[in-house]
Every structure is written in structure tokens, then in C-alpha cells.
Amino acid sequence: MRGNFQGKSTVNVKQIIDQILISGQVSREEYMQLTSAILSDKQITEEDRRQINHIFDYLQAGRLKLID
């Protein structure tokens, strides 16, 4: 069961990343989900990790907008 959860979370992370990059904005919930994925033991790919880090960099630089 744990393996299925990890695979499902990876799909969710990819969906969140794609949605953020298309819309140019990040909700607080999405931000927390990405933060949790990075900090937890979830199995995410190096590409997903790299994209999440880019999203965090874009937020700091003001290239993405954080919304409520």
C-alpha cells in the first residue's frame, strides 16, 4: 500500500508543478504540498525536485505570484 501512495504522490507533484508553471501563480496549499514533498521521505524524481526548487526560486525572485 505504501508503494501505491508514493507513486500517487509523484503524480500529484507533477500535476501541481505543471499547473503552477502554466498559471504563473502558486496557492498557499500548493506551496505547502511542494514543501512537504521536498522535506518528507516521499519518492520524488530528481527532475521533480529540480522543478520544485525552480518554483521556489521564481517565488523569491517575484517571477511567480503567491496567492491565497
Short mmCIF file of C-alpha atoms in Angstrom, two decimals:
data_model
loop_
_atom_site.label_atom_id
_atom_site.label_comp_id
_atom_site.label_asym_id
_atom_site.label_seq_id
_atom_site.Cartn_x
_atom_site.Cartn_y
_atom_site.Cartn_z
CA MET A 1 0.00 0.00 0.00
CA ARG A 2 2.81 2.42 0.80
CA GLY A 3 4.28 1.97 -2.68
CA ASN A 4 0.97 2.97 -4.26
CA PHE A 5 0.81 6.08 -2.10
CA GLN A 6 4.30 7.13 -3.15
CA GLY A 7 3.50 6.67 -6.84
CA LYS A 8 0.29 8.60 -6.45
CA SER A 9 2.08 11.45 -4.67
CA THR A 10 4.60 11.68 -7.50
CA VAL A 11 1.77 12.12 -10.00
CA ASN A 12 0.22 14.77 -7.76
CA VAL A 13 3.55 16.61 -7.51
CA LYS A 14 3.89 16.61 -11.30
CA GLN A 15 0.32 17.89 -11.69
CA ILE A 16 0.95 20.67 -9.17
CA ILE A 17 4.19 21.68 -10.88
CA ASP A 18 2.53 21.76 -14.32
CA GLN A 19 -0.41 23.79 -13.04
CA ILE A 20 1.89 26.34 -11.37
CA LEU A 21 4.07 26.76 -14.43
CA ILE A 22 1.04 27.22 -16.70
CA SER A 23 -0.80 29.67 -14.42
CA GLY A 24 2.20 31.63 -13.18
CA GLN A 25 0.87 31.59 -9.62
CA VAL A 26 1.07 29.36 -6.55
CA SER A 27 -1.62 28.91 -3.93
CA ARG A 28 -0.56 28.55 -0.32
CA GLU A 29 -1.90 24.99 -0.35
CA GLU A 30 0.24 24.10 -3.40
CA TYR A 31 3.24 25.75 -1.77
CA MET A 32 2.75 23.65 1.37
CA GLN A 33 2.31 20.45 -0.68
CA LEU A 34 5.55 21.08 -2.58
CA THR A 35 7.38 21.97 0.64
CA SER A 36 6.11 18.77 2.23
CA ALA A 37 7.18 16.70 -0.78
CA ILE A 38 10.71 18.12 -0.63
CA LEU A 39 11.09 17.69 3.13
CA SER A 40 9.43 14.30 3.54
CA ASP A 41 10.67 10.86 2.60
CA LYS A 42 8.33 10.66 -0.38
CA GLN A 43 9.85 9.23 -3.50
CA ILE A 44 10.04 12.11 -5.97
CA THR A 45 12.23 12.15 -9.03
CA GLU A 46 15.29 14.35 -9.33
CA GLU A 47 13.53 16.22 -12.14
CA ASP A 48 10.54 16.95 -9.87
CA ARG A 49 12.89 18.07 -7.10
CA ARG A 50 14.70 20.36 -9.54
CA GLN A 51 11.43 21.85 -10.79
CA ILE A 52 10.18 22.43 -7.24
CA ASN A 53 13.42 24.24 -6.43
CA HIS A 54 12.95 26.39 -9.56
CA ILE A 55 9.43 27.24 -8.41
CA PHE A 56 10.77 28.32 -5.01
CA ASP A 57 13.46 30.39 -6.74
CA TYR A 58 10.85 32.02 -9.01
CA LEU A 59 8.74 32.90 -5.97
CA GLN A 60 11.70 34.59 -4.28
CA ALA A 61 12.55 36.48 -7.46
CA GLY A 62 8.95 37.58 -7.94
CA ARG A 63 8.52 35.66 -11.21
CA LEU A 64 5.63 33.67 -9.68
CA LYS A 65 2.84 35.09 -7.56
CA LEU A 66 1.79 33.53 -4.24
CA ILE A 67 -1.99 33.68 -3.84
CA ASP A 68 -4.40 32.76 -1.04
#
